[in-house]
Short mmCIF file of C-alpha atoms and ligand atoms in Angstrom, two decimals:
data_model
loop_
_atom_site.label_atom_id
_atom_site.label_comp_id
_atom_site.label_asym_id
_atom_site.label_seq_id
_atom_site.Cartn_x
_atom_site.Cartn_y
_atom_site.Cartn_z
CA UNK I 1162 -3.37 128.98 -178.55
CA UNK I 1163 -2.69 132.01 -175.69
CA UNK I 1164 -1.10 130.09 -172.78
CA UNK I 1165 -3.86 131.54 -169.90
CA UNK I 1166 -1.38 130.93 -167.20
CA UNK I 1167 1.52 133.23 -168.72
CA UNK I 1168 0.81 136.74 -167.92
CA UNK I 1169 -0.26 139.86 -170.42
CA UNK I 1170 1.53 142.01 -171.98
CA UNK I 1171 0.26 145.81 -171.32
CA UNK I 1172 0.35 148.43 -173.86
CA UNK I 1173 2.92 149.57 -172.58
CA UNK I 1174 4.90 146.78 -172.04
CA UNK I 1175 4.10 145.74 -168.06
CA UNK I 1176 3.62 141.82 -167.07
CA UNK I 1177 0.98 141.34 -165.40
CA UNK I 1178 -0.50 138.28 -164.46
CA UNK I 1179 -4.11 136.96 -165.77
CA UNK I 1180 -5.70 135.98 -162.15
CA UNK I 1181 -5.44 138.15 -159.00
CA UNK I 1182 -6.48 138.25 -155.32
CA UNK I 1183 -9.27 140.95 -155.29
CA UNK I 1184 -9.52 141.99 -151.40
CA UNK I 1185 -13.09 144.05 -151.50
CA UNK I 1186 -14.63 143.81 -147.95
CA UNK I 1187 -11.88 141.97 -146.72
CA UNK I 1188 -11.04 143.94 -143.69
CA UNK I 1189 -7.75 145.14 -142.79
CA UNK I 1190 -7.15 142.71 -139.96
CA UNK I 1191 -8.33 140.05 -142.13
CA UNK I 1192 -6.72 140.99 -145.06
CA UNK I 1193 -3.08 140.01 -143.24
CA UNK I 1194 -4.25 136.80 -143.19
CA UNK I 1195 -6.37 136.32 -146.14
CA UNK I 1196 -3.61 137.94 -148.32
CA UNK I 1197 -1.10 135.51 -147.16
CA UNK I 1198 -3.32 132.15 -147.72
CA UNK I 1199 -3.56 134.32 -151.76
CA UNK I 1200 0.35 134.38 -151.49
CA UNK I 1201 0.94 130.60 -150.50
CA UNK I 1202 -1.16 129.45 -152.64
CA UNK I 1203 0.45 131.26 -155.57
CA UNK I 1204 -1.66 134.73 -156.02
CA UNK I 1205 1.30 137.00 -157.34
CA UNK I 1206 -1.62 139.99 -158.76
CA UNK I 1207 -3.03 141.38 -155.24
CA UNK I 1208 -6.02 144.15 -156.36
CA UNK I 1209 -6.81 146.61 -153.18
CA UNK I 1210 -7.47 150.39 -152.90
CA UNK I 1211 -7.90 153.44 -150.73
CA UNK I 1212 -11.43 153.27 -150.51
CA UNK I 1213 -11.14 149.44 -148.83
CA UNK I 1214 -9.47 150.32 -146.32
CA UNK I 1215 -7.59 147.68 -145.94
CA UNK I 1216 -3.87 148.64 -147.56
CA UNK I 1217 -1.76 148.11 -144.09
CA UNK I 1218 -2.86 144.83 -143.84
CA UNK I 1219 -2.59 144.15 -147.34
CA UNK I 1220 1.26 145.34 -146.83
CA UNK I 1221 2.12 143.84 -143.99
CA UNK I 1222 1.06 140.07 -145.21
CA UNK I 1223 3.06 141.01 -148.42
CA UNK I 1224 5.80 142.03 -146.58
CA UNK I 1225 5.73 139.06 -143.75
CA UNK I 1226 5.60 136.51 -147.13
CA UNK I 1227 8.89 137.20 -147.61
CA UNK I 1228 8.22 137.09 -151.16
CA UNK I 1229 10.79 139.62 -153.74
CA UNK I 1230 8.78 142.53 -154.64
CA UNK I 1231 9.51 142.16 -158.29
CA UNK I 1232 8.05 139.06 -158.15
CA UNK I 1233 4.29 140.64 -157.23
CA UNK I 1234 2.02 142.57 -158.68
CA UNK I 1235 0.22 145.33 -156.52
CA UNK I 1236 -2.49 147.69 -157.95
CA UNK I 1237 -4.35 150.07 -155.71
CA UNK I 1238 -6.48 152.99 -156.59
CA UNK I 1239 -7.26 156.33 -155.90
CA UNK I 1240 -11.22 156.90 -154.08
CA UNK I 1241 -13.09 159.70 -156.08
CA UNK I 1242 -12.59 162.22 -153.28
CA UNK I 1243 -9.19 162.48 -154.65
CA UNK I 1244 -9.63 163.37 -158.39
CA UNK I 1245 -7.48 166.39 -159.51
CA UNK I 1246 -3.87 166.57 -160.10
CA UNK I 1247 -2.69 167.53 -156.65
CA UNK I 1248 -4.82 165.11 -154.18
CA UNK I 1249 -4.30 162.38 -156.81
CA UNK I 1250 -0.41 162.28 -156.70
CA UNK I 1251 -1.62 163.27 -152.55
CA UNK I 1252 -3.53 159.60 -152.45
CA UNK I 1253 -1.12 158.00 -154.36
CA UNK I 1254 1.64 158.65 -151.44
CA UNK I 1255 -0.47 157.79 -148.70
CA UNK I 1256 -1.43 154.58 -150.39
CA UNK I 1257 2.08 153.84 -150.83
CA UNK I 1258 2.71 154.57 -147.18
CA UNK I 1259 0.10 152.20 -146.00
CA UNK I 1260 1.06 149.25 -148.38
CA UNK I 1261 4.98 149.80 -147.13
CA UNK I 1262 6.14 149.56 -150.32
CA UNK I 1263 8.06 152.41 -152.65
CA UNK I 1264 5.70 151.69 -156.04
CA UNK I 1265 2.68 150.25 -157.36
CA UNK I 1266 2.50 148.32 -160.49
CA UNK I 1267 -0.86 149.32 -161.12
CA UNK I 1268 -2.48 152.46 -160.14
CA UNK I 1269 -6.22 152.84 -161.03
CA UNK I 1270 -9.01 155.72 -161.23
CA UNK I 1271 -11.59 154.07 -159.08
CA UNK I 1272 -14.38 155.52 -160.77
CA UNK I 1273 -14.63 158.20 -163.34
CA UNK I 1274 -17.14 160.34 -161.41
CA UNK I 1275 -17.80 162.25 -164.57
CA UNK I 1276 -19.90 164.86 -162.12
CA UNK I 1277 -16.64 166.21 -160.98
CA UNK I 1278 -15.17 166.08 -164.65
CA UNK I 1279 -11.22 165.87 -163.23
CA UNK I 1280 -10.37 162.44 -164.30
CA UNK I 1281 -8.29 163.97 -167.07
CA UNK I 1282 -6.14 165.83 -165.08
CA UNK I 1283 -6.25 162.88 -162.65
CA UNK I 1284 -4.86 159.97 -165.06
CA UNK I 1285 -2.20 163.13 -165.94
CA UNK I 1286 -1.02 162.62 -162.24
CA UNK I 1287 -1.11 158.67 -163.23
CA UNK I 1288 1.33 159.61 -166.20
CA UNK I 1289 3.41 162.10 -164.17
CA UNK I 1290 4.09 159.59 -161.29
CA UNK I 1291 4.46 156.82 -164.40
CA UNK I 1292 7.73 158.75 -165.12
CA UNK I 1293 9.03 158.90 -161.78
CA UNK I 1294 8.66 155.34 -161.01
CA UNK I 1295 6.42 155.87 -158.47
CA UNK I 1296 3.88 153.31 -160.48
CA UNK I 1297 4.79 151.17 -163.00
CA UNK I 1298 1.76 151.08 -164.82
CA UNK I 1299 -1.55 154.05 -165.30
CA UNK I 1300 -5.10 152.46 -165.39
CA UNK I 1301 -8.59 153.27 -165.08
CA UNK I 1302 -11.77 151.54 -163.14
CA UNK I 1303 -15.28 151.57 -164.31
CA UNK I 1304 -14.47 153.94 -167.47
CA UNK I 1305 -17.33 153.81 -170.49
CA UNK I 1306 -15.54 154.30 -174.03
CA UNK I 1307 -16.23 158.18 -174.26
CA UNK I 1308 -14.31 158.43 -170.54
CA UNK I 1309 -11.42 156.44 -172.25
CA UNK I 1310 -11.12 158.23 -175.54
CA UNK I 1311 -11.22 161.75 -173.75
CA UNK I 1312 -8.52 160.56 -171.79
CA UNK I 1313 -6.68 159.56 -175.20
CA UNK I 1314 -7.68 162.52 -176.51
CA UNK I 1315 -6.16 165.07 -174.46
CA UNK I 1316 -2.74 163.20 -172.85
CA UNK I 1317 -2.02 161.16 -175.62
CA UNK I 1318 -2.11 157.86 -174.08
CA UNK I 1319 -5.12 155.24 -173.69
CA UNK I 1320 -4.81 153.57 -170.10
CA UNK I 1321 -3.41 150.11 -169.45
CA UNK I 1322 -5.96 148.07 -167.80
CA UNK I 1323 -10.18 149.51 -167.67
CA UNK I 1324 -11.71 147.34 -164.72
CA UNK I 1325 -15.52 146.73 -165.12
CA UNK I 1326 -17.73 144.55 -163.49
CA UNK I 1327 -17.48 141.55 -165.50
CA UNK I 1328 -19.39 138.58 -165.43
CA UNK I 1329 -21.50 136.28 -166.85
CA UNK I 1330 -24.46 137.95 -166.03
CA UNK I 1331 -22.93 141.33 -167.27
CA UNK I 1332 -20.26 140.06 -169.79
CA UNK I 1333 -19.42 143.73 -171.54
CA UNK I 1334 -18.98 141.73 -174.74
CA UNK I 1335 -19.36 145.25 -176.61
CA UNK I 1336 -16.75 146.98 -174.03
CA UNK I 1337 -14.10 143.66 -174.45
CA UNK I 1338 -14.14 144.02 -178.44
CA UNK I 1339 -13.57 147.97 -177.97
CA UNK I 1340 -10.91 147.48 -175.77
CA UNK I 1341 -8.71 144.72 -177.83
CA UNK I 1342 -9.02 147.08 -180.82
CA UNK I 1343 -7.09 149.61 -178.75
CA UNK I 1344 -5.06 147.34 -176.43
CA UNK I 1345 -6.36 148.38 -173.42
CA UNK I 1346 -6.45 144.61 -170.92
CA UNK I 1347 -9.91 144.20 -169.63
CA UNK I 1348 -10.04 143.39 -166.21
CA UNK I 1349 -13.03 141.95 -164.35
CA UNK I 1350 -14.38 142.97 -161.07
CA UNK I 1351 -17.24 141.37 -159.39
CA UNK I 1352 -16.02 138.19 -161.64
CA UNK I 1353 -18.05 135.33 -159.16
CA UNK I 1354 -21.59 137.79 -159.90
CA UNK I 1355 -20.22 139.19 -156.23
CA UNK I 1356 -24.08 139.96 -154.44
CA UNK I 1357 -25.86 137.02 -157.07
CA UNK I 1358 -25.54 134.07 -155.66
CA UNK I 1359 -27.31 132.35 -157.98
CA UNK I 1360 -24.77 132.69 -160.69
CA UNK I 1361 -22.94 129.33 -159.16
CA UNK I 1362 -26.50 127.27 -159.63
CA UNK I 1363 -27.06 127.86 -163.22
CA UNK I 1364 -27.26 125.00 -165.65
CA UNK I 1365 -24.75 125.90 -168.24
CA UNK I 1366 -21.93 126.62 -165.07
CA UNK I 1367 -23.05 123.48 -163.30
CA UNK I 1368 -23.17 121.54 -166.38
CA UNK I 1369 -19.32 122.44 -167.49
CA UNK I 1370 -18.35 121.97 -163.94
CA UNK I 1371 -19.73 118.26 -163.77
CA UNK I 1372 -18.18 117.79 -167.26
CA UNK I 1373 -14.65 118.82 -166.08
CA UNK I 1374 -14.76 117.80 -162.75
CA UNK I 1375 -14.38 121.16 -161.65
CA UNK I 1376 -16.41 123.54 -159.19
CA UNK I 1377 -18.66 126.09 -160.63
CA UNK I 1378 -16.26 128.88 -159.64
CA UNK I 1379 -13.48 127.20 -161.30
CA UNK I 1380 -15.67 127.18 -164.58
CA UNK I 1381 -16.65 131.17 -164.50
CA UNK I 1382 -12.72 131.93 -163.89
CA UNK I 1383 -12.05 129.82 -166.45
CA UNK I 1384 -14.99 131.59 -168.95
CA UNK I 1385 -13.07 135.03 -168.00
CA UNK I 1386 -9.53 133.69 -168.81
CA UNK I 1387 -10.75 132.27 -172.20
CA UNK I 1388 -12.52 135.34 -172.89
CA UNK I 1389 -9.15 137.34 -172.74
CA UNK I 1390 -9.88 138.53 -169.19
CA UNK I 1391 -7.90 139.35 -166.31
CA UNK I 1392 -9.70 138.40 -163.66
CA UNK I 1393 -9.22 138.88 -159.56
CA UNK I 1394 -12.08 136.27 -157.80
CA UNK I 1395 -12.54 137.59 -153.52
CA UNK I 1396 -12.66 135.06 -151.24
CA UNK I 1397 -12.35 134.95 -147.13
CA UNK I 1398 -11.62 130.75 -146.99
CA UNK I 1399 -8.32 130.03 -147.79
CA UNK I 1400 -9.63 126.66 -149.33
CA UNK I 1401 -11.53 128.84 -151.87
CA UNK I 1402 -9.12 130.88 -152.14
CA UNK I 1403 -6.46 128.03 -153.61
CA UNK I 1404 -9.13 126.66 -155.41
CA UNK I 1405 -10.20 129.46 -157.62
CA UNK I 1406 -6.43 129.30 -158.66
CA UNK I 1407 -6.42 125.94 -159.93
CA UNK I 1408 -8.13 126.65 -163.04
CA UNK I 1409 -5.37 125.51 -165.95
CA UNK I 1410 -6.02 122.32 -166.17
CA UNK I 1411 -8.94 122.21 -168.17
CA UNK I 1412 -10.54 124.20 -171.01
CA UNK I 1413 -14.23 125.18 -171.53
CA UNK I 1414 -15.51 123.95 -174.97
CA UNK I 1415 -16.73 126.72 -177.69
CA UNK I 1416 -20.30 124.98 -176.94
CA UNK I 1417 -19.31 125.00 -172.84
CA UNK I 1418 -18.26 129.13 -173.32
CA UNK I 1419 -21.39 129.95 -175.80
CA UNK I 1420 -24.07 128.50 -173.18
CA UNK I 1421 -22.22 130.26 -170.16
CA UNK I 1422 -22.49 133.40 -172.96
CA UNK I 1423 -26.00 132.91 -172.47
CA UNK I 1424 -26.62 134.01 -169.49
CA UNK I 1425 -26.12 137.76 -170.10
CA UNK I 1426 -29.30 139.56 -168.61
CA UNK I 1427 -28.09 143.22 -170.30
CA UNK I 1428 -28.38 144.53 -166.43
CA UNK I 1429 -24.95 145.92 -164.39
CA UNK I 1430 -25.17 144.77 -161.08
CA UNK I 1431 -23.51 147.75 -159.64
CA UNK I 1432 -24.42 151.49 -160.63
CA UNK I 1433 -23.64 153.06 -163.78
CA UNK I 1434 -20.14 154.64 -164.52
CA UNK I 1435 -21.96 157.41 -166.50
CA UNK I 1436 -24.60 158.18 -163.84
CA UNK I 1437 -24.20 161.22 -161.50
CA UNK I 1438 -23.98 158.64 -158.12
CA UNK I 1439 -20.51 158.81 -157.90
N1 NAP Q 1203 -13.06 148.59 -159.48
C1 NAP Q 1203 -14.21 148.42 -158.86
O1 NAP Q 1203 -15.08 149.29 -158.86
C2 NAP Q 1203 -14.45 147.14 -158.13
C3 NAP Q 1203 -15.73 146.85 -157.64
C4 NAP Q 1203 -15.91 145.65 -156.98
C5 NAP Q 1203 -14.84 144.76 -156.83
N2 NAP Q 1203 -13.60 145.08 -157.30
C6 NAP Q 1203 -12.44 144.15 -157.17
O2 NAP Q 1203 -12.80 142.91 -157.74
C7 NAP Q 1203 -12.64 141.88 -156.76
C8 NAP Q 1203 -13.64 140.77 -156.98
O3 NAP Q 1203 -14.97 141.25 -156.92
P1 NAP Q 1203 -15.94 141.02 -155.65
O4 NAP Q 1203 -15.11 140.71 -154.46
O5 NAP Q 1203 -16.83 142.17 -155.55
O6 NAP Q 1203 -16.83 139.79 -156.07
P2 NAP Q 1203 -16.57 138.27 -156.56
O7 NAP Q 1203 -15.13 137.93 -156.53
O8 NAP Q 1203 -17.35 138.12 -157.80
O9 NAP Q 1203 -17.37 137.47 -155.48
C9 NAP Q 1203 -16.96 137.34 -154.16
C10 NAP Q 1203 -18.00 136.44 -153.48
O10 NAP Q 1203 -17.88 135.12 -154.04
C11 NAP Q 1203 -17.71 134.19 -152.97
N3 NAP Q 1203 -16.79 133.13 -153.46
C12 NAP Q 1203 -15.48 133.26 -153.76
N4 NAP Q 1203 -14.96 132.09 -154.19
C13 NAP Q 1203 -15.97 131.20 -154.16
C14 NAP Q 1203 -16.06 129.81 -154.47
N5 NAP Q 1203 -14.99 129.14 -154.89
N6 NAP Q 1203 -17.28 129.22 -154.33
C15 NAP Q 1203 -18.35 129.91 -153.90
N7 NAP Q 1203 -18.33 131.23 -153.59
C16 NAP Q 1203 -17.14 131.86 -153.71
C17 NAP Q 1203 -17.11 134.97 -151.82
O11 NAP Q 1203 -17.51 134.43 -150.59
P3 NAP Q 1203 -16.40 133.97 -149.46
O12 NAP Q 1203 -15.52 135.15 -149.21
O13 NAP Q 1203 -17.24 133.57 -148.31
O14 NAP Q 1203 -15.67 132.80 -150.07
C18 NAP Q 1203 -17.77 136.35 -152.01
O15 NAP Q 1203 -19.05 136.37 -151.40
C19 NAP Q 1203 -12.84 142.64 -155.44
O16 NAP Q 1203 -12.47 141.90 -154.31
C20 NAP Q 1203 -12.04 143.88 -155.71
O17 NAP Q 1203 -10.66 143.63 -155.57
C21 NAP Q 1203 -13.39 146.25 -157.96
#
């Protein structure tokens, strides 16, 4: 049996550990403090990017911890006004700049914006700046399988990490198999159902959390972790924030993970990766 609170191995041979701070609309002001309740309570994987706006802050609190840098786990990513090889490795500086630190361990595509059809060159800038040291580690955000295998296709390498929304109302059991089959780590964005607040109330969460003594948002990071995930819950109250940490002392039953299982609807929440929107 995996031990869920050891980190992954990437594919190409990064640690990176299976539950994150995820800092989307956490402002930057906020994010200085927010960051550093994530860091004291044990958060060593802290997900941001250029388009939240919120990288100084994110910086400074990881700077102010006092915490080694080797010991954390920083991925940003570059905002699809910066696809192409140039304004890629461009956004990649600046981000670097903001976050006060001299490399990433992740770096992400944000989106593939397929309209603009540059994310190959793009991840080439991931690969280029791989090699220099300026990230330790090239991955991709919201990519569908044909993104991913032209990728493979025409630099050689399949990405490290794909982040998709994830969750049990969207639980991209198709994508997850895909993935493993090509060791490529799923991680899971929008991992709490994000905007559906109902996802908390339903019986099967509910149930497993009463059975465990456990919240429901314990329970869903716990369905991601067993599922393989890598998974980065939000959250503004530092009490939360701790909390949705605490998740290894207890394990969901096959019956407990098949029910939650049940609640796919088939329907993203956010908008489609292949779509001409972004
Ligand atoms: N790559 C992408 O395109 C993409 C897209 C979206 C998100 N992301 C990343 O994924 C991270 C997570 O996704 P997300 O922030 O969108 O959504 P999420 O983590 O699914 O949900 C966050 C919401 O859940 C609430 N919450 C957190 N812990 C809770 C608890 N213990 N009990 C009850 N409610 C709780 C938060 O409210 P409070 O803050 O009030 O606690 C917030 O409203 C982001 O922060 C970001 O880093 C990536």
């Amino acid at each position: 049996m995996t031990d869920l609170s050891a980190p992954i191995t990437l594919n190409d041979g990064v640690s990176m550990p299976r539950i994150g701070y995820g800092t989307y609309k956490v402002g930057d002001s906020e994010a200085r403090r927010t960051v550093e309740a994530a860091l004291e309570a044990g958060y060593r994987l802290i997900d941001t990017a250029e388009m939240y706006g919120n990288e100084t802050g994110v910086g400074r609190a990881v700077r102010e911890s006092g915490l080694a840098r080797e010991g954390l786990f920083l991925t940003s990513k570059v905002w699809n006004d910066h696809h192409g090889y140039d304004a890629a490795r461009r956004a990649l500086e600046d981000s670097l700049e903001r976050l006060g630190t001299d490399y990433l361990d992740l770096f992400l595509i944000h989106w593939p914006s397929p309209r603009q059809d540059l994310y190959v060159e793009t991840f080439q800038a991931l690969l280029q700046a791989k090699e220099e040291g300026l990230i330790r580690s090239a991955g991709v955000s919201n990519f569908l399988p044909e993104h991913l295998e032209r990728v493979r296709d025409e630099t050689g390498d399949w990405p490290s990490v794909n982040q998709v929304e994830l969750h049990p109302y969207f639980n991209q059991a198709g994508l997850r198999d895909w993935h493993r089959e090509r060791g490529i780590a799923t991680q899971s964005w929008g991992p709490l159902g994000q905007r559906t607040g109902s996802l908390l109330g339903e019986k099967p969460v509910a149930a497993a959390a009463e059975a465990h003594g456990r919240t429901p948002a314990q329970v869903v990071i716990r369905w991601h972790l067993q599922h393989g995930c890598v998974v980065i819950p939000k959250s503004s109250r530092p009490e939360r924030i701790a909390a949705n940490l605490d998740v290894f002392g207890f394990e969901l039953s096959g019956a407990e993970m098949d029910a939650i299982d049940g609640l796919e609807t088939g329907r993203r929440q956010g908008i489609d990766p292949g779509g001409t929107e972004r």
